[in-house]
Structures are given as C-alpha cells and as structure tokens.
mmCIF file of C-alpha atoms in Angstrom:
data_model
loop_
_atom_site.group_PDB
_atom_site.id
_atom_site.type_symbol
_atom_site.label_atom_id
_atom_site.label_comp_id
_atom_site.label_asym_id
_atom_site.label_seq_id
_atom_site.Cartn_x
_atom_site.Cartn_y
_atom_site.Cartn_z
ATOM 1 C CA UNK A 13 278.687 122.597 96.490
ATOM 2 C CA UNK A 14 279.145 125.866 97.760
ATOM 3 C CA UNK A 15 275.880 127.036 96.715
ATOM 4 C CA UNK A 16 274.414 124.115 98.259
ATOM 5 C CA UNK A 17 275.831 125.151 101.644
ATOM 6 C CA UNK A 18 274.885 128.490 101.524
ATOM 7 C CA UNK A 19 271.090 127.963 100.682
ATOM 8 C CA UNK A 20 270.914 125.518 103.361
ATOM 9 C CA UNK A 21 272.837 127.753 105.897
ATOM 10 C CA UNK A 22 270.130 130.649 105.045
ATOM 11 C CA UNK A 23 267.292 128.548 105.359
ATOM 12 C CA UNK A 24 268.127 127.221 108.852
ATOM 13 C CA UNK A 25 269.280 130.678 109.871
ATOM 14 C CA UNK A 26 265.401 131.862 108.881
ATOM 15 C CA UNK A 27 264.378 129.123 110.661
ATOM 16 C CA UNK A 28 266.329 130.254 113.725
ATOM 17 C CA UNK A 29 265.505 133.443 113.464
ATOM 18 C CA UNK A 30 261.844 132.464 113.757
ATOM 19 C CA UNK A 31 262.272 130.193 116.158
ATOM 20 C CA UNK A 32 263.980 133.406 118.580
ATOM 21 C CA UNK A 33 261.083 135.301 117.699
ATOM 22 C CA UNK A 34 258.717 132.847 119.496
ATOM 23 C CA UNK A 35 260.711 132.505 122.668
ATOM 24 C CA UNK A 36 262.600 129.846 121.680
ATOM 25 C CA UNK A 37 266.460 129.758 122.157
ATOM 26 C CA UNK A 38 268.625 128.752 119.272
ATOM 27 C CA UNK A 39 271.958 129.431 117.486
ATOM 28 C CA UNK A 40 271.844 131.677 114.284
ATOM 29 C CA UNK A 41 274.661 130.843 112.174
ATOM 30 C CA UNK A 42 275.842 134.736 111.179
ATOM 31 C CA UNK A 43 275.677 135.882 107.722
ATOM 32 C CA UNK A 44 278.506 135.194 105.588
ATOM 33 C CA UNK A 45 279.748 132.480 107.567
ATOM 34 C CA UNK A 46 279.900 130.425 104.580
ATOM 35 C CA UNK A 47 281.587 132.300 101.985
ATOM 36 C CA UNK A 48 280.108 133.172 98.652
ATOM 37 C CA UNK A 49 280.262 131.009 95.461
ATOM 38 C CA UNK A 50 282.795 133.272 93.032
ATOM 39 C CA UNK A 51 280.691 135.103 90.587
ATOM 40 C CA UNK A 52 280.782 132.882 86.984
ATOM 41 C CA UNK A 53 282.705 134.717 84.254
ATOM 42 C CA UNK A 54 280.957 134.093 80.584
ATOM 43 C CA UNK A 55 283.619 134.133 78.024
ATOM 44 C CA UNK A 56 282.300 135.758 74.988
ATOM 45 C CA UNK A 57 283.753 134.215 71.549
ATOM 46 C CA UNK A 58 285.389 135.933 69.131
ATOM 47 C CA UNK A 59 284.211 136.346 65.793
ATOM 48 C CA UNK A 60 287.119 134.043 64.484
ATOM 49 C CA UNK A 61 286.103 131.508 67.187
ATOM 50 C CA UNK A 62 282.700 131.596 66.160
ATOM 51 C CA UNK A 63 283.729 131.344 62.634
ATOM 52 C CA UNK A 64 285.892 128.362 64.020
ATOM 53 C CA UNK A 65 282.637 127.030 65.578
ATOM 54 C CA UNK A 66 280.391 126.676 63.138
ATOM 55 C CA UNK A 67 282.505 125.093 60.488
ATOM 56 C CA UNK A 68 282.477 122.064 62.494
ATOM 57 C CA UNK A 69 279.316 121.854 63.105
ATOM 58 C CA UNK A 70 279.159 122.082 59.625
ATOM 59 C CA UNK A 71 281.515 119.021 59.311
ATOM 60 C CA UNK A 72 279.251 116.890 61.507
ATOM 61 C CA UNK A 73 278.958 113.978 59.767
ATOM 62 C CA UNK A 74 275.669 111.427 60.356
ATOM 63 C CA UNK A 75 275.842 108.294 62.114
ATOM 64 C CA UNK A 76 273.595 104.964 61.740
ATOM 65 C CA UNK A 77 271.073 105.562 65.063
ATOM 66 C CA UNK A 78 270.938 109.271 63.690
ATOM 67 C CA UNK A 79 270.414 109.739 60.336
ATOM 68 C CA UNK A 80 269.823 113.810 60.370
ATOM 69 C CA UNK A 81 272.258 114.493 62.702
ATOM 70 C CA UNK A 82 274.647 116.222 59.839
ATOM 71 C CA UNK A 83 271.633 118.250 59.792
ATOM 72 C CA UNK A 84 270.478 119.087 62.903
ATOM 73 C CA UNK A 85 273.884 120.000 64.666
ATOM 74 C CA UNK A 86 274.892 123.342 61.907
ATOM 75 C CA UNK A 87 271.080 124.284 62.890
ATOM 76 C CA UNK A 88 270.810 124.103 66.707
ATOM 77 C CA UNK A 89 273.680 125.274 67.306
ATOM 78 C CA UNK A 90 272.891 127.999 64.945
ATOM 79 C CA UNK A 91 269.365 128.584 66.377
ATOM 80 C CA UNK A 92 270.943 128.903 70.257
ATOM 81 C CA UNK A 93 273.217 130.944 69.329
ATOM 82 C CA UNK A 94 271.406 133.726 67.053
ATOM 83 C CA UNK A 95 268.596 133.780 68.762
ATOM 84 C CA UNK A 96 269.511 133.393 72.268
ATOM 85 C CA UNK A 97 268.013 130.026 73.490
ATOM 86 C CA UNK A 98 268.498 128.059 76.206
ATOM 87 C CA UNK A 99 269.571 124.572 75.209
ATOM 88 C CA UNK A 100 266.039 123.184 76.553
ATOM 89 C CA UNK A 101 264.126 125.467 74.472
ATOM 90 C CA UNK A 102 265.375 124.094 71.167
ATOM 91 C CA UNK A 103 265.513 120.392 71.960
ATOM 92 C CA UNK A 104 261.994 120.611 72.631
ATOM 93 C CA UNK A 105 261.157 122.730 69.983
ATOM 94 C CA UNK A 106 258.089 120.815 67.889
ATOM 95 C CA UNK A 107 257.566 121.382 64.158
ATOM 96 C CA UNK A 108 254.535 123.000 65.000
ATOM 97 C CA UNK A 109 256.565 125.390 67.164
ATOM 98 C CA UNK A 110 258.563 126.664 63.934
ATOM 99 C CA UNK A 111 256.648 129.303 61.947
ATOM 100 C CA UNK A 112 258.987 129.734 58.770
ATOM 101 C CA UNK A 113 256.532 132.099 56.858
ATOM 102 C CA UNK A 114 256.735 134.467 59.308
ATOM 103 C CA UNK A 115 260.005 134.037 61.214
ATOM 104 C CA UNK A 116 258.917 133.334 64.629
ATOM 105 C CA UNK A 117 259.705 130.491 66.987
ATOM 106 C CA UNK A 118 256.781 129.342 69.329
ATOM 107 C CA UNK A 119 258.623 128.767 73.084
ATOM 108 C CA UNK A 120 256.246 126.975 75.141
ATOM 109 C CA UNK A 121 256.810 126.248 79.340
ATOM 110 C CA UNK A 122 259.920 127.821 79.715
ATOM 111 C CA UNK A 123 261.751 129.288 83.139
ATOM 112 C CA UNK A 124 259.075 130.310 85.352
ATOM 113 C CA UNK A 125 256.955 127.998 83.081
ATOM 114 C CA UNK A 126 256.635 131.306 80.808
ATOM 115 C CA UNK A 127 256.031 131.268 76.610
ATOM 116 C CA UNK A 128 257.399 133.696 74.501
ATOM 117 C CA UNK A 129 257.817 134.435 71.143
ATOM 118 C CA UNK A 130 260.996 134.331 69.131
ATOM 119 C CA UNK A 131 261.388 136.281 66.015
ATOM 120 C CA UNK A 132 264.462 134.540 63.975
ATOM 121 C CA UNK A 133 266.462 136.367 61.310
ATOM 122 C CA UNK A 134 265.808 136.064 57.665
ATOM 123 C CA UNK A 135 268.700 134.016 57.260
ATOM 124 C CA UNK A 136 268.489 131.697 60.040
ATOM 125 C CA UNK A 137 264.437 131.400 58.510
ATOM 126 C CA UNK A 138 266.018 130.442 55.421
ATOM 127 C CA UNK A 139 268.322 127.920 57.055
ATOM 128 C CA UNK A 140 265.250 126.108 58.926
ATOM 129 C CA UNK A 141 263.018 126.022 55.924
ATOM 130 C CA UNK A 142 265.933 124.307 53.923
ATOM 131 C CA UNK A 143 266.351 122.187 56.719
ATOM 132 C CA UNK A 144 262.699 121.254 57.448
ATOM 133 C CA UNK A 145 262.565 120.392 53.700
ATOM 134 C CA UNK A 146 265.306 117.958 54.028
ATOM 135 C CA UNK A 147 263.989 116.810 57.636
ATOM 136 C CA UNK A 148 260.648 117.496 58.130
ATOM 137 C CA UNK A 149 258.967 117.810 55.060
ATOM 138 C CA UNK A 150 257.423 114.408 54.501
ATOM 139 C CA UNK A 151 257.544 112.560 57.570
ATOM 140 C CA UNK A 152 256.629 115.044 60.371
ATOM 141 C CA UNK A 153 253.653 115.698 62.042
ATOM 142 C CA UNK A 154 253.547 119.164 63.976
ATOM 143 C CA UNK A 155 253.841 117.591 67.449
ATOM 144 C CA UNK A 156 256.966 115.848 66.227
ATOM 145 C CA UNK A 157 260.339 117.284 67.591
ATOM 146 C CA UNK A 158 261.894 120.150 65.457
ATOM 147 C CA UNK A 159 265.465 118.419 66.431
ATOM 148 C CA UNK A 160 264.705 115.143 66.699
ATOM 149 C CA UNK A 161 266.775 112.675 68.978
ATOM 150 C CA UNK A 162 266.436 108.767 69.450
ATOM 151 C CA UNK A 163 262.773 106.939 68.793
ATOM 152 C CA UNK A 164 261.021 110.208 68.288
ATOM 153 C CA UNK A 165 262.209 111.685 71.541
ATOM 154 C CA UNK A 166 263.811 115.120 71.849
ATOM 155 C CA UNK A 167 267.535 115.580 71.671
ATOM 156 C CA UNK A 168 269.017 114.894 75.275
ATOM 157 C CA UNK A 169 270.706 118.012 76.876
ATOM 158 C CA UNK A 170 273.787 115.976 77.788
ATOM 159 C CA UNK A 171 273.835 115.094 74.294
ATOM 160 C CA UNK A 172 273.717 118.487 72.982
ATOM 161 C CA UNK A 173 276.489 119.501 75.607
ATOM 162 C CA UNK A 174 278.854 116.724 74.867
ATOM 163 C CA UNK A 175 278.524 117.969 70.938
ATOM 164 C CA UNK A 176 279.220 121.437 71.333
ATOM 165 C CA UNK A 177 282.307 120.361 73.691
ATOM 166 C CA UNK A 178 282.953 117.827 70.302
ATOM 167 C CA UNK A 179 283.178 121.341 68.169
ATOM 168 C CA UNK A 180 284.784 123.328 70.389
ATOM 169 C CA UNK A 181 287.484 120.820 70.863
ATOM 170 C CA UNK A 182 287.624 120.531 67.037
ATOM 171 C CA UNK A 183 287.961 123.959 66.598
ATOM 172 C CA UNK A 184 290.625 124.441 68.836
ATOM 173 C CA UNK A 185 288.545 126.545 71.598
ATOM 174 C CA UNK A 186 289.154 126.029 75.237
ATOM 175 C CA UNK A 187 286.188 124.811 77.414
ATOM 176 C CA UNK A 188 287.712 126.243 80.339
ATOM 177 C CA UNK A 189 284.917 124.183 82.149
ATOM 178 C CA UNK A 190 283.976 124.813 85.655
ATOM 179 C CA UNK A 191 286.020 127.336 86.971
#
C-alpha cells in the first residue's frame, strides 16, 4: 500500500542519512518522493441513517451456532456507537467489565495498552442491564465475554464488520468502502 511504501522509504532514508553521517556514501531517497496516502474522509450519518441503522439491528434475527445474537447485535452496535468504542474494546468487553449500577464500562489494554473508564448513558445502562438479564444473568461468570461469540470466545472483528456492512446494506446506506 501506499502507506507501506512510504514508511519503508522513511526508514531507509534515516538509515541513509546515518549512514552519511559516519562517512559512509549512500543515496537518500528525497522527501516526498513517494507521494502521500490521501487523507481518509469519515462520513458522519445522518440522524435518519442512524435511525435507518439501528432498526436493523433491531431486526437481527438469531441463528442455531448463536443463540443471543438477536441480542447482542441492537447492543454493540449501540454501545460503539454512543459511547465511542473501538470495535476491539467491546468484543472483549467481560461481564465483569460492565458496571450497570453505576454506568461505567471497565476498558482494559487498549491502544497504547492504556485502560480507561467509560461512563455510559442512562439509557444505554438500561439497555445492558435488560440485556445482561436476558444474557448474562444465570449463566455468566465475570470473566465471561460481555458479547459473546463462538465456544465462549469473543465476537471476531471480521464478524462484527461483516454485520454492520449486513445493516447498512439493509438499511439502504452506502459503504463507500475504501476510497
């Protein structure tokens, strides 16, 4: 990729550089001689789009090797969006991770292997405690995944991807994808 080619092109033009500095003669490829990767565009959705959005993930229907998954999809989707996680942070989200009395989501080992805290709106609170009552209430332990994916592992990013691009489509949203 482009980005690729870049970070290799400025780490052997450091390299060069240093080896000039100690005498040594060598080539340094010049500064922008690989162009720039186009800065990424975010779209921002619409409130109708939104809208759009999450009615289909409220029309996700289970399936037999995921029982919950009517369940979990309205939720995660829900959680990512309102209170701004990255997709990693809630598939590995454990029960124990979820405080519903007070609100607050436990992020553990996240970019820059940082942990925050997460405070969560009382509605989406009262979303997750209705959930973890239909979920989580008599068969979790704490270490047990929050959204849980196949034989006790955590949802699969790639999963969670090719849903949202499942909504999307069924909401009549462009992807856009790369580009």
């Amino acid at each position: 990729s482009q980005a690729n080619q870049n970070a290799r092109a400025s780490m052997l033009r450091q390299f060069c550089t240093y080896l000039v500095s100690v005498g040594v003669t060598a080539y340094i490829i010049p500064k922008g001689y690989y162009p720039s990767t186009p800065r990424y565009i975010p779209h921002i959705y619409t409130h109708d789009e939104l809208e759009r959005f999450f009615a289909q993930t409220d029309k996700c229907h289970s399936c037999n090797d995921r029982p919950f998954r009517h369940l979990v999809m309205p939720v995660l989707f829900r959680m990512i969006y309102l209170c701004g996680l990255r997709v990693s942070e809630a598939s590995l989200l454990t029960v124990g991770d979820v405080d519903l009395t007070h609100g607050v989501l436990n992020i553990h080992h996240s970019k820059n292997d940082k942990s925050r805290l997460v405070p969560m709106s009382d509605t989406l609170t009262g979303i997750c405690r209705q959930y973890s009552e239909a979920v989580h209430e008599l068969l979790s332990g704490q270490t047990d995944y929050y959204f849980p994916g196949a034989a006790g592992k955590p949802m699969t990013n790639t999963n969670i991807y090719h849903n949202f691009r499942r909504f999307l489509w069924a909401a009549g949203i462009s992807h856009g994808g790369r580009g």
